[in-house]
PDB file of C-alpha atoms in Angstrom:
ATOM      1  CA  MET A  19     -38.852 -44.930  41.868  1.00 95.00           C
ATOM      2  CA  TYR A  20     -41.676 -47.717  41.141  1.00 97.00           C
ATOM      3  CA  SER A  21     -42.456 -50.423  39.190  1.00 98.00           C
ATOM      4  CA  ARG A  22     -45.349 -50.132  36.564  1.00 98.00           C
ATOM      5  CA  LEU A  23     -46.347 -53.841  36.562  1.00 97.00           C
ATOM      6  CA  ILE A  24     -49.553 -54.224  38.767  1.00 95.00           C
ATOM      7  CA  LYS A  25     -50.542 -57.850  38.939  1.00 92.00           C
ATOM      8  CA  ASN A  26     -48.233 -58.460  35.942  1.00 94.00           C
ATOM      9  CA  LYS A  27     -49.952 -56.062  33.707  1.00 96.00           C
ATOM     10  CA  GLU A  28     -48.178 -52.808  32.768  1.00 98.00           C
ATOM     11  CA  ARG A  29     -49.592 -49.359  33.602  1.00 98.00           C
ATOM     12  CA  PHE A  30     -49.055 -45.876  32.286  1.00 98.00           C
ATOM     13  CA  PHE A  31     -49.043 -43.134  34.648  1.00 98.00           C
ATOM     14  CA  GLY A  32     -50.171 -39.393  34.140  1.00 98.00           C
ATOM     15  CA  VAL A  33     -50.332 -36.077  36.396  1.00 97.00           C
ATOM     16  CA  SER A  34     -53.757 -35.603  37.381  1.00 96.00           C
ATOM     17  CA  GLY A  35     -53.300 -32.186  38.918  1.00 94.00           C
ATOM     18  CA  LEU A  36     -54.774 -32.821  42.015  1.00 95.00           C
ATOM     19  CA  LEU A  37     -53.482 -32.886  45.570  1.00 92.00           C
ATOM     20  CA  TYR A  38     -53.971 -34.345  49.006  1.00 92.00           C
ATOM     21  CA  ARG A  39     -52.729 -32.772  52.249  1.00 86.00           C
ATOM     22  CA  SER A  40     -49.846 -31.520  49.893  1.00 81.00           C
ATOM     23  CA  ASN A  41     -49.010 -34.983  48.179  1.00 86.00           C
ATOM     24  CA  VAL A  42     -49.181 -35.030  44.530  1.00 90.00           C
ATOM     25  CA  LEU A  43     -51.760 -37.612  43.178  1.00 96.00           C
ATOM     26  CA  MET A  44     -51.288 -39.521  39.937  1.00 97.00           C
ATOM     27  CA  TYR A  45     -53.257 -41.507  38.158  1.00 98.00           C
ATOM     28  CA  ASP A  46     -53.304 -44.623  36.113  1.00 98.00           C
ATOM     29  CA  ARG A  47     -54.565 -44.386  32.847  1.00 97.00           C
ATOM     30  CA  ALA A  48     -56.254 -47.572  32.537  1.00 96.00           C
ATOM     31  CA  SER A  49     -58.450 -47.609  35.525  1.00 96.00           C
ATOM     32  CA  GLU A  50     -58.052 -43.645  36.468  1.00 96.00           C
ATOM     33  CA  SER A  51     -57.638 -44.651  39.963  1.00 97.00           C
ATOM     34  CA  LEU A  52     -55.586 -41.909  41.898  1.00 98.00           C
ATOM     35  CA  TRP A  53     -52.849 -42.680  43.655  1.00 98.00           C
ATOM     36  CA  SER A  54     -50.529 -41.167  46.493  1.00 95.00           C
ATOM     37  CA  GLN A  55     -46.762 -40.085  44.657  1.00 93.00           C
ATOM     38  CA  ILE A  56     -45.376 -40.474  48.348  1.00 91.00           C
ATOM     39  CA  LYS A  57     -46.978 -43.657  49.498  1.00 92.00           C
ATOM     40  CA  GLY A  58     -47.096 -45.440  45.923  1.00 95.00           C
ATOM     41  CA  GLU A  59     -50.689 -46.455  46.568  1.00 96.00           C
ATOM     42  CA  ALA A  60     -54.029 -46.070  45.313  1.00 97.00           C
ATOM     43  CA  VAL A  61     -56.176 -43.631  47.221  1.00 97.00           C
ATOM     44  CA  THR A  62     -59.334 -43.622  45.216  1.00 97.00           C
ATOM     45  CA  GLY A  63     -60.994 -45.770  42.250  1.00 97.00           C
ATOM     46  CA  LYS A  64     -61.099 -49.416  41.606  1.00 97.00           C
ATOM     47  CA  LEU A  65     -57.399 -49.651  42.312  1.00 97.00           C
ATOM     48  CA  THR A  66     -57.914 -48.391  45.961  1.00 98.00           C
ATOM     49  CA  GLY A  67     -55.110 -49.972  48.581  1.00 97.00           C
ATOM     50  CA  THR A  68     -52.956 -51.422  45.736  1.00 98.00           C
ATOM     51  CA  ARG A  69     -49.654 -50.564  46.135  1.00 96.00           C
ATOM     52  CA  LEU A  70     -46.781 -50.095  43.780  1.00 97.00           C
ATOM     53  CA  GLU A  71     -43.206 -51.869  44.327  1.00 96.00           C
ATOM     54  CA  VAL A  72     -40.556 -49.384  45.216  1.00 94.00           C
ATOM     55  CA  LEU A  73     -37.456 -49.271  43.359  1.00 95.00           C
ATOM     56  CA  PRO A  74     -33.897 -47.930  44.380  1.00 93.00           C
ATOM     57  CA  SER A  75     -33.001 -44.715  43.004  1.00 95.00           C
ATOM     58  CA  ARG A  76     -30.467 -42.189  44.504  1.00 95.00           C
ATOM     59  CA  LEU A  77     -30.421 -38.283  44.597  1.00 96.00           C
ATOM     60  CA  THR A  78     -26.926 -37.219  43.777  1.00 97.00           C
ATOM     61  CA  THR A  79     -25.116 -34.887  41.593  1.00 97.00           C
ATOM     62  CA  TRP A  80     -24.250 -35.413  37.906  1.00 97.00           C
ATOM     63  CA  GLY A  81     -20.347 -35.399  38.527  1.00 97.00           C
ATOM     64  CA  LYS A  82     -20.855 -38.154  41.279  1.00 97.00           C
ATOM     65  CA  TRP A  83     -22.782 -40.392  39.108  1.00 97.00           C
ATOM     66  CA  ARG A  84     -21.013 -40.101  35.960  1.00 96.00           C
ATOM     67  CA  LYS A  85     -17.744 -41.146  37.581  1.00 96.00           C
ATOM     68  CA  LEU A  86     -19.604 -44.098  39.485  1.00 96.00           C
ATOM     69  CA  HIS A  87     -21.182 -44.947  36.060  1.00 97.00           C
ATOM     70  CA  PRO A  88     -19.445 -43.906  33.183  1.00 96.00           C
ATOM     71  CA  GLU A  89     -21.679 -45.868  30.780  1.00 97.00           C
ATOM     72  CA  SER A  90     -24.570 -44.235  32.319  1.00 98.00           C
ATOM     73  CA  LEU A  91     -27.389 -42.718  30.131  1.00 98.00           C
ATOM     74  CA  ILE A  92     -28.962 -39.275  30.909  1.00 98.00           C
ATOM     75  CA  LEU A  93     -32.364 -38.053  30.119  1.00 98.00           C
ATOM     76  CA  SER A  94     -32.318 -35.895  27.187  1.00 96.00           C
ATOM     77  CA  THR A  95     -34.314 -32.598  26.710  1.00 95.00           C
ATOM     78  CA  ASP A  96     -35.320 -33.722  23.380  1.00 95.00           C
ATOM     79  CA  THR A  97     -38.553 -34.578  25.241  1.00 96.00           C
ATOM     80  CA  GLY A  98     -41.070 -33.688  22.392  1.00 95.00           C
ATOM     81  CA  TYR A  99     -42.345 -30.700  24.635  1.00 95.00           C
ATOM     82  CA  THR A 100     -41.037 -27.214  24.491  1.00 94.00           C
ATOM     83  CA  ARG A 101     -39.961 -26.058  27.830  1.00 93.00           C
ATOM     84  CA  ASP A 102     -37.498 -24.071  29.417  1.00 92.00           C
ATOM     85  CA  TYR A 103     -35.105 -26.945  30.491  1.00 93.00           C
ATOM     86  CA  THR A 104     -32.522 -24.610  31.683  1.00 91.00           C
ATOM     87  CA  LYS A 105     -34.508 -23.568  35.009  1.00 88.00           C
ATOM     88  CA  ASP A 106     -36.292 -25.626  37.467  1.00 87.00           C
ATOM     89  CA  PRO A 107     -40.062 -24.496  37.527  1.00 86.00           C
ATOM     90  CA  TYR A 108     -40.033 -24.864  41.353  1.00 83.00           C
ATOM     91  CA  LEU A 109     -37.186 -22.992  42.271  1.00 79.00           C
ATOM     92  CA  ASP A 110     -39.359 -20.622  44.387  1.00 76.00           C
ATOM     93  CA  TYR A 111     -41.271 -23.615  45.615  1.00 78.00           C
ATOM     94  CA  TYR A 112     -38.145 -25.222  46.932  1.00 76.00           C
ATOM     95  CA  ALA A 113     -37.032 -22.015  48.570  1.00 72.00           C
ATOM     96  CA  ARG A 114     -40.559 -21.133  50.082  1.00 73.00           C
ATOM     97  CA  GLN A 115     -40.862 -21.992  53.395  1.00 67.00           C
ATOM     98  CA  SER A 116     -44.793 -22.671  53.517  1.00 61.00           C
ATOM     99  CA  GLY A 117     -47.192 -24.745  51.260  1.00 52.00           C
ATOM    100  CA  PHE A 118     -50.764 -23.563  50.867  1.00 48.00           C
ATOM    101  CA  TRP A 119     -52.221 -25.097  53.763  1.00 53.00           C
ATOM    102  CA  SER A 120     -50.492 -26.314  57.097  1.00 62.00           C
ATOM    103  CA  PHE A 121     -51.827 -29.559  58.178  1.00 65.00           C
ATOM    104  CA  PHE A 122     -49.743 -29.423  61.443  1.00 74.00           C
ATOM    105  CA  LYS A 123     -47.611 -27.565  63.635  1.00 80.00           C
ATOM    106  CA  LEU A 124     -43.785 -27.854  63.331  1.00 84.00           C
ATOM    107  CA  GLY A 125     -42.090 -29.365  66.133  1.00 85.00           C
ATOM    108  CA  PRO A 126     -38.916 -27.383  67.454  1.00 85.00           C
ATOM    109  CA  GLY A 127     -36.351 -27.747  64.810  1.00 86.00           C
ATOM    110  CA  GLU A 128     -38.440 -28.894  62.510  1.00 88.00           C
ATOM    111  CA  LYS A 129     -38.982 -27.424  58.682  1.00 86.00           C
ATOM    112  CA  GLU A 130     -41.450 -27.986  56.193  1.00 85.00           C
ATOM    113  CA  LYS A 131     -39.295 -28.547  53.318  1.00 86.00           C
ATOM    114  CA  GLU A 132     -36.612 -30.841  54.710  1.00 92.00           C
ATOM    115  CA  LEU A 133     -35.728 -33.959  53.256  1.00 93.00           C
ATOM    116  CA  VAL A 134     -36.687 -36.951  54.979  1.00 96.00           C
ATOM    117  CA  VAL A 135     -35.681 -40.817  54.948  1.00 97.00           C
ATOM    118  CA  GLY A 136     -39.632 -42.182  55.433  1.00 96.00           C
ATOM    119  CA  ILE A 137     -40.090 -45.892  55.831  1.00 96.00           C
ATOM    120  CA  GLU A 138     -43.079 -48.113  56.443  1.00 94.00           C
ATOM    121  CA  LEU A 139     -42.881 -51.368  58.613  1.00 92.00           C
ATOM    122  CA  ASP A 140     -46.215 -53.161  59.318  1.00 88.00           C
ATOM    123  CA  GLY A 141     -48.215 -50.082  58.758  1.00 88.00           C
ATOM    124  CA  GLN A 142     -46.177 -47.800  61.044  1.00 94.00           C
ATOM    125  CA  ALA A 143     -44.262 -45.059  59.314  1.00 96.00           C
ATOM    126  CA  ARG A 144     -40.852 -43.655  60.597  1.00 97.00           C
ATOM    127  CA  ALA A 145     -38.770 -40.531  59.408  1.00 97.00           C
ATOM    128  CA  TYR A 146     -35.527 -39.660  59.451  1.00 98.00           C
ATOM    129  CA  PRO A 147     -33.976 -36.431  58.792  1.00 97.00           C
ATOM    130  CA  LEU A 148     -31.803 -36.550  55.706  1.00 96.00           C
ATOM    131  CA  GLU A 149     -29.493 -33.879  57.001  1.00 95.00           C
ATOM    132  CA  LEU A 150     -28.830 -35.949  60.307  1.00 96.00           C
ATOM    133  CA  LEU A 151     -28.138 -38.724  58.453  1.00 97.00           C
ATOM    134  CA  ARG A 152     -25.849 -37.150  56.229  1.00 96.00           C
ATOM    135  CA  GLN A 153     -23.883 -35.616  59.248  1.00 95.00           C
ATOM    136  CA  GLN A 154     -23.765 -39.000  60.933  1.00 96.00           C
ATOM    137  CA  GLY A 155     -23.389 -41.226  58.202  1.00 96.00           C
ATOM    138  CA  GLU A 156     -25.226 -44.009  60.031  1.00 97.00           C
ATOM    139  CA  ILE A 157     -28.171 -44.324  62.414  1.00 98.00           C
ATOM    140  CA  ARG A 158     -29.065 -47.302  64.227  1.00 97.00           C
ATOM    141  CA  GLU A 159     -32.203 -48.011  65.797  1.00 96.00           C
ATOM    142  CA  THR A 160     -35.018 -50.475  66.890  1.00 95.00           C
ATOM    143  CA  PHE A 161     -38.324 -49.284  65.244  1.00 92.00           C
ATOM    144  CA  GLY A 162     -41.355 -51.757  65.473  1.00 86.00           C
ATOM    145  CA  GLY A 163     -38.970 -54.304  67.542  1.00 90.00           C
ATOM    146  CA  ILE A 164     -36.836 -54.400  64.054  1.00 92.00           C
ATOM    147  CA  GLU A 165     -33.415 -53.460  64.475  1.00 96.00           C
ATOM    148  CA  LEU A 166     -32.689 -51.018  61.401  1.00 97.00           C
ATOM    149  CA  ARG A 167     -29.488 -49.342  60.441  1.00 98.00           C
ATOM    150  CA  LEU A 168     -29.197 -46.487  57.739  1.00 98.00           C
ATOM    151  CA  ARG A 169     -26.220 -45.779  56.025  1.00 97.00           C
ATOM    152  CA  PHE A 170     -25.536 -42.829  53.856  1.00 97.00           C
ATOM    153  CA  ASP A 171     -22.255 -42.718  52.100  1.00 96.00           C
ATOM    154  CA  SER A 172     -21.273 -39.040  50.921  1.00 94.00           C
ATOM    155  CA  ALA A 173     -18.726 -40.207  48.283  1.00 94.00           C
ATOM    156  CA  THR A 174     -21.748 -41.807  46.366  1.00 95.00           C
ATOM    157  CA  ASP A 175     -24.497 -40.410  47.919  1.00 96.00           C
ATOM    158  CA  SER A 176     -25.912 -44.061  48.202  1.00 95.00           C
ATOM    159  CA  LEU A 177     -28.402 -44.377  51.198  1.00 96.00           C
ATOM    160  CA  GLN A 178     -29.324 -47.893  52.203  1.00 96.00           C
ATOM    161  CA  VAL A 179     -31.828 -48.947  54.884  1.00 97.00           C
ATOM    162  CA  ILE A 180     -30.796 -52.430  56.189  1.00 97.00           C
ATOM    163  CA  ARG A 181     -32.246 -55.012  58.866  1.00 95.00           C
ATOM    164  CA  ALA A 182     -29.855 -57.137  61.238  1.00 93.00           C
ATOM    165  CA  ASP A 183     -30.099 -59.894  58.520  1.00 95.00           C
ATOM    166  CA  GLY A 184     -28.796 -57.730  55.785  1.00 94.00           C
ATOM    167  CA  SER A 185     -31.947 -57.270  53.904  1.00 95.00           C
ATOM    168  CA  LYS A 186     -33.188 -54.060  52.710  1.00 94.00           C
ATOM    169  CA  VAL A 187     -36.045 -52.001  53.856  1.00 95.00           C
ATOM    170  CA  SER A 188     -37.306 -49.758  51.070  1.00 94.00           C
ATOM    171  CA  HIS A 189     -37.639 -46.278  51.641  1.00 95.00           C
ATOM    172  CA  MET A 190     -38.725 -42.597  50.238  1.00 93.00           C
ATOM    173  CA  LEU A 191     -37.288 -39.166  50.085  1.00 93.00           C
ATOM    174  CA  ALA A 192     -39.699 -36.493  50.810  1.00 92.00           C
ATOM    175  CA  TYR A 193     -40.423 -33.562  52.303  1.00 90.00           C
ATOM    176  CA  TRP A 194     -41.185 -33.484  55.941  1.00 92.00           C
ATOM    177  CA  PHE A 195     -44.584 -31.849  55.445  1.00 89.00           C
ATOM    178  CA  VAL A 196     -45.634 -34.013  52.668  1.00 88.00           C
ATOM    179  CA  TRP A 197     -44.638 -37.493  54.695  1.00 92.00           C
ATOM    180  CA  LYS A 198     -46.470 -36.085  57.580  1.00 92.00           C
ATOM    181  CA  GLY A 199     -49.494 -35.274  55.495  1.00 88.00           C
ATOM    182  CA  ILE A 200     -49.847 -38.774  54.228  1.00 89.00           C
ATOM    183  CA  HIS A 201     -48.681 -40.481  57.076  1.00 92.00           C
ATOM    184  CA  PRO A 202     -50.253 -38.193  59.987  1.00 91.00           C
ATOM    185  CA  GLN A 203     -49.169 -40.859  62.985  1.00 94.00           C
ATOM    186  CA  THR A 204     -45.472 -41.028  61.680  1.00 95.00           C
ATOM    187  CA  GLY A 205     -42.759 -40.939  64.251  1.00 95.00           C
ATOM    188  CA  ARG A 206     -39.676 -38.981  63.947  1.00 96.00           C
ATOM    189  CA  TYR A 207     -35.906 -39.678  64.399  1.00 96.00           C
ATOM    190  CA  LYS A 208     -34.189 -37.370  66.802  1.00 90.00           C
TER     191      LYS A 208
ATOM    192  CA  MET B  20     -72.705  10.103  38.145  1.00 43.00           C
ATOM    193  CA  ARG B  21     -70.410   9.563  40.975  1.00 45.00           C
ATOM    194  CA  TYR B  22     -73.069   8.351  43.259  1.00 50.00           C
ATOM    195  CA  SER B  23     -74.392   5.470  40.367  1.00 48.00           C
ATOM    196  CA  GLY B  24     -70.402   4.877  39.443  1.00 48.00           C
ATOM    197  CA  ALA B  25     -69.991   3.866  43.193  1.00 49.00           C
ATOM    198  CA  MET B  26     -73.040   1.905  42.857  1.00 52.00           C
ATOM    199  CA  LYS B  27     -71.844  -0.345  39.906  1.00 53.00           C
ATOM    200  CA  LYS B  28     -68.690  -0.914  41.483  1.00 55.00           C
ATOM    201  CA  LYS B  29     -70.365  -2.055  44.496  1.00 58.00           C
ATOM    202  CA  THR B  30     -72.462  -4.565  42.308  1.00 64.00           C
ATOM    203  CA  THR B  31     -69.332  -6.011  41.098  1.00 70.00           C
ATOM    204  CA  SER B  32     -67.587  -6.611  43.717  1.00 77.00           C
ATOM    205  CA  ARG B  33     -70.442  -8.305  45.321  1.00 79.00           C
ATOM    206  CA  GLN B  34     -70.989 -10.095  42.200  1.00 81.00           C
ATOM    207  CA  ASN B  35     -67.322 -11.012  42.114  1.00 83.00           C
ATOM    208  CA  ARG B  36     -67.490 -12.352  46.008  1.00 82.00           C
ATOM    209  CA  LEU B  37     -70.716 -14.307  44.847  1.00 81.00           C
ATOM    210  CA  LEU B  38     -68.801 -15.861  41.902  1.00 81.00           C
ATOM    211  CA  LEU B  39     -65.618 -16.818  44.231  1.00 80.00           C
ATOM    212  CA  VAL B  40     -68.007 -18.346  46.903  1.00 79.00           C
ATOM    213  CA  LEU B  41     -69.575 -20.248  43.853  1.00 77.00           C
ATOM    214  CA  LEU B  42     -66.582 -21.493  42.645  1.00 73.00           C
ATOM    215  CA  ILE B  43     -65.295 -22.810  45.881  1.00 73.00           C
ATOM    216  CA  ALA B  44     -68.475 -24.658  46.728  1.00 73.00           C
ATOM    217  CA  VAL B  45     -68.580 -26.145  43.158  1.00 75.00           C
ATOM    218  CA  LEU B  46     -64.780 -27.052  42.740  1.00 75.00           C
ATOM    219  CA  PRO B  47     -64.792 -30.079  44.678  1.00 75.00           C
ATOM    220  CA  LEU B  48     -67.948 -31.400  42.893  1.00 76.00           C
ATOM    221  CA  LEU B  49     -66.471 -31.160  39.506  1.00 78.00           C
ATOM    222  CA  ILE B  50     -63.404 -32.805  40.853  1.00 81.00           C
ATOM    223  CA  ALA B  51     -65.462 -35.614  42.051  1.00 77.00           C
ATOM    224  CA  ALA B  52     -67.414 -35.783  39.030  1.00 78.00           C
ATOM    225  CA  SER B  53     -64.267 -36.336  36.845  1.00 87.00           C
ATOM    226  CA  TRP B  54     -62.661 -39.089  38.965  1.00 92.00           C
ATOM    227  CA  ASP B  55     -64.271 -42.233  40.125  1.00 93.00           C
ATOM    228  CA  PHE B  56     -64.875 -41.697  44.173  1.00 93.00           C
ATOM    229  CA  SER B  57     -66.771 -44.825  44.369  1.00 93.00           C
ATOM    230  CA  LYS B  58     -64.039 -46.364  46.407  1.00 96.00           C
ATOM    231  CA  SER B  59     -61.481 -44.396  48.505  1.00 95.00           C
ATOM    232  CA  SER B  60     -58.893 -44.665  51.356  1.00 95.00           C
ATOM    233  CA  ILE B  61     -58.692 -41.038  51.930  1.00 93.00           C
ATOM    234  CA  PRO B  62     -61.362 -38.262  52.934  1.00 93.00           C
ATOM    235  CA  THR B  63     -62.062 -37.231  49.258  1.00 92.00           C
ATOM    236  CA  SER B  64     -63.301 -33.873  50.455  1.00 90.00           C
ATOM    237  CA  GLU B  65     -59.658 -33.291  51.175  1.00 90.00           C
ATOM    238  CA  ILE B  66     -58.902 -33.677  47.416  1.00 92.00           C
ATOM    239  CA  MET B  67     -57.902 -30.246  45.906  1.00 90.00           C
ATOM    240  CA  GLY B  68     -56.982 -29.038  42.642  1.00 88.00           C
ATOM    241  CA  GLY B  69     -53.585 -28.011  42.486  1.00 80.00           C
ATOM    242  CA  GLY B  70     -53.653 -25.915  39.406  1.00 80.00           C
ATOM    243  CA  PRO B  71     -53.203 -27.459  36.505  1.00 87.00           C
ATOM    244  CA  PRO B  72     -55.585 -29.600  34.868  1.00 91.00           C
ATOM    245  CA  ARG B  73     -55.325 -33.275  34.088  1.00 94.00           C
ATOM    246  CA  ASP B  74     -52.108 -33.944  32.029  1.00 96.00           C
ATOM    247  CA  GLY B  75     -51.338 -30.222  32.376  1.00 95.00           C
ATOM    248  CA  ILE B  76     -48.229 -31.408  33.441  1.00 94.00           C
ATOM    249  CA  PRO B  77     -47.490 -33.859  30.862  1.00 97.00           C
ATOM    250  CA  ALA B  78     -45.805 -37.117  32.226  1.00 97.00           C
ATOM    251  CA  LEU B  79     -43.082 -38.379  29.678  1.00 98.00           C
ATOM    252  CA  THR B  80     -43.947 -41.744  28.030  1.00 97.00           C
ATOM    253  CA  SER B  81     -41.072 -42.269  25.630  1.00 94.00           C
ATOM    254  CA  PRO B  82     -38.105 -40.205  27.009  1.00 97.00           C
ATOM    255  CA  LYS B  83     -35.090 -40.333  25.229  1.00 97.00           C
ATOM    256  CA  PHE B  84     -31.816 -40.642  26.322  1.00 98.00           C
ATOM    257  CA  VAL B  85     -27.915 -39.420  25.594  1.00 97.00           C
ATOM    258  CA  PRO B  86     -24.926 -41.136  26.769  1.00 96.00           C
ATOM    259  CA  ALA B  87     -22.955 -39.706  29.778  1.00 94.00           C
ATOM    260  CA  ALA B  88     -19.852 -39.279  27.421  1.00 89.00           C
ATOM    261  CA  GLY B  89     -19.585 -35.900  25.948  1.00 83.00           C
ATOM    262  CA  VAL B  90     -22.912 -34.555  27.633  1.00 91.00           C
ATOM    263  CA  ARG B  91     -22.344 -30.716  27.960  1.00 90.00           C
ATOM    264  CA  PHE B  92     -25.922 -29.496  29.204  1.00 93.00           C
ATOM    265  CA  VAL B  93     -25.574 -30.595  32.589  1.00 95.00           C
ATOM    266  CA  ARG B  94     -22.849 -29.219  35.067  1.00 95.00           C
ATOM    267  CA  ASP B  95     -21.168 -31.963  37.384  1.00 96.00           C
ATOM    268  CA  GLU B  96     -22.439 -29.991  40.697  1.00 96.00           C
ATOM    269  CA  GLU B  97     -26.104 -30.039  39.394  1.00 96.00           C
ATOM    270  CA  GLN B  98     -28.812 -32.485  40.955  1.00 96.00           C
ATOM    271  CA  VAL B  99     -29.855 -35.632  39.304  1.00 97.00           C
ATOM    272  CA  LEU B 100     -31.920 -38.968  40.064  1.00 97.00           C
ATOM    273  CA  GLY B 101     -29.552 -41.829  39.784  1.00 98.00           C
ATOM    274  CA  VAL B 102     -31.061 -45.413  38.867  1.00 98.00           C
ATOM    275  CA  ILE B 103     -28.961 -48.637  38.319  1.00 96.00           C
ATOM    276  CA  LEU B 104     -31.535 -51.526  37.306  1.00 97.00           C
ATOM    277  CA  ASN B 105     -31.203 -54.685  35.080  1.00 95.00           C
ATOM    278  CA  GLY B 106     -27.473 -53.390  34.483  1.00 95.00           C
ATOM    279  CA  VAL B 107     -28.753 -50.239  32.851  1.00 97.00           C
ATOM    280  CA  ALA B 108     -27.533 -47.044  34.646  1.00 98.00           C
ATOM    281  CA  LYS B 109     -29.241 -43.996  34.097  1.00 98.00           C
ATOM    282  CA  ALA B 110     -29.596 -40.383  35.278  1.00 98.00           C
ATOM    283  CA  TYR B 111     -32.422 -37.823  35.084  1.00 98.00           C
ATOM    284  CA  PRO B 112     -31.505 -34.067  36.154  1.00 97.00           C
ATOM    285  CA  THR B 113     -34.215 -32.786  38.606  1.00 95.00           C
ATOM    286  CA  ARG B 114     -34.610 -29.531  36.498  1.00 95.00           C
ATOM    287  CA  ILE B 115     -36.028 -31.678  33.432  1.00 96.00           C
ATOM    288  CA  LEU B 116     -38.455 -33.875  35.783  1.00 96.00           C
ATOM    289  CA  SER B 117     -39.767 -30.757  37.227  1.00 93.00           C
ATOM    290  CA  TRP B 118     -41.217 -29.981  34.412  1.00 95.00           C
ATOM    291  CA  HIS B 119     -42.906 -33.650  33.847  1.00 97.00           C
ATOM    292  CA  GLU B 120     -42.831 -34.718  37.057  1.00 95.00           C
ATOM    293  CA  LEU B 121     -43.693 -38.528  36.098  1.00 97.00           C
ATOM    294  CA  VAL B 122     -41.597 -40.618  33.853  1.00 98.00           C
ATOM    295  CA  ASN B 123     -43.171 -44.104  32.117  1.00 98.00           C
ATOM    296  CA  ASP B 124     -39.600 -45.452  31.424  1.00 98.00           C
ATOM    297  CA  TYR B 125     -38.012 -49.433  31.051  1.00 98.00           C
ATOM    298  CA  TYR B 126     -35.044 -51.043  32.313  1.00 98.00           C
ATOM    299  CA  LEU B 127     -34.885 -53.840  29.624  1.00 96.00           C
ATOM    300  CA  ASP B 128     -38.272 -55.403  30.071  1.00 94.00           C
ATOM    301  CA  LEU B 129     -38.954 -53.907  33.443  1.00 97.00           C
ATOM    302  CA  PRO B 130     -41.617 -51.202  32.851  1.00 98.00           C
ATOM    303  CA  VAL B 131     -40.807 -48.175  35.739  1.00 98.00           C
ATOM    304  CA  LEU B 132     -42.228 -45.308  36.882  1.00 98.00           C
ATOM    305  CA  VAL B 133     -39.763 -42.433  37.945  1.00 98.00           C
ATOM    306  CA  SER B 134     -41.760 -39.662  40.130  1.00 95.00           C
ATOM    307  CA  TRP B 135     -40.403 -36.337  40.975  1.00 93.00           C
TER     308      TRP B 135
END
């Protein structure tokens, strides 16, 4: 999730229908710049190079979430659009192993559509397989000279990446092949 | 008769192939013509149509919410994106997000973009 404030001005976003290396490109309606959804950065148009501030969100289940936050609101299916909300239109996509094109060769044990925790520090990208973090609960490593601690709590599905001083590092959840598409030089934790 | 039929088929398939090649050649030009590529940080020749046209997948701009208590349309084991910000907690079932990919939302006065 991102803030929609760009230089203190609110922007509205739409779906461009375009892809760049398996990355969905969104656009802001005011400047019509295209933005990488995973990077949160404008990649074409007037705002090229501008980044959106990442805000925390978590992927969890409704049961866990409503127990933690009984006062929570939930998005209504009354969206103004007629869609079959009983079905996720991407079920086939989730299950299928390959996108349209393959942009790189998978390493041993890697899957295109496995979720990774992606972080960027000083322009360097690194990915941590979510399943590995789930199993271990914690990963500690020094990346780019910075001591990092990744923590995953399966009771609440909360995921945090923190530096030694306790400050948070923003992260994204993405499919491995999507993350690698936008960050070809990314490292990957093993 | 048979001969001319075969001829016709051959011409049609050749025409179709020509059309396909033309489409592949023209599509990137169409994309470039409808977006501002005068500035970019990626090779714009690698930008491809994903299928639906612009806004073919409609982003939500005034989403409605219901309180968690008494909600029946989502099962406990279903996946949601959970957000707590400015003291407001919201959950977005991912099967709804998939139909819209983007939600232009607010947490009090903070405008946010939920992307899926």
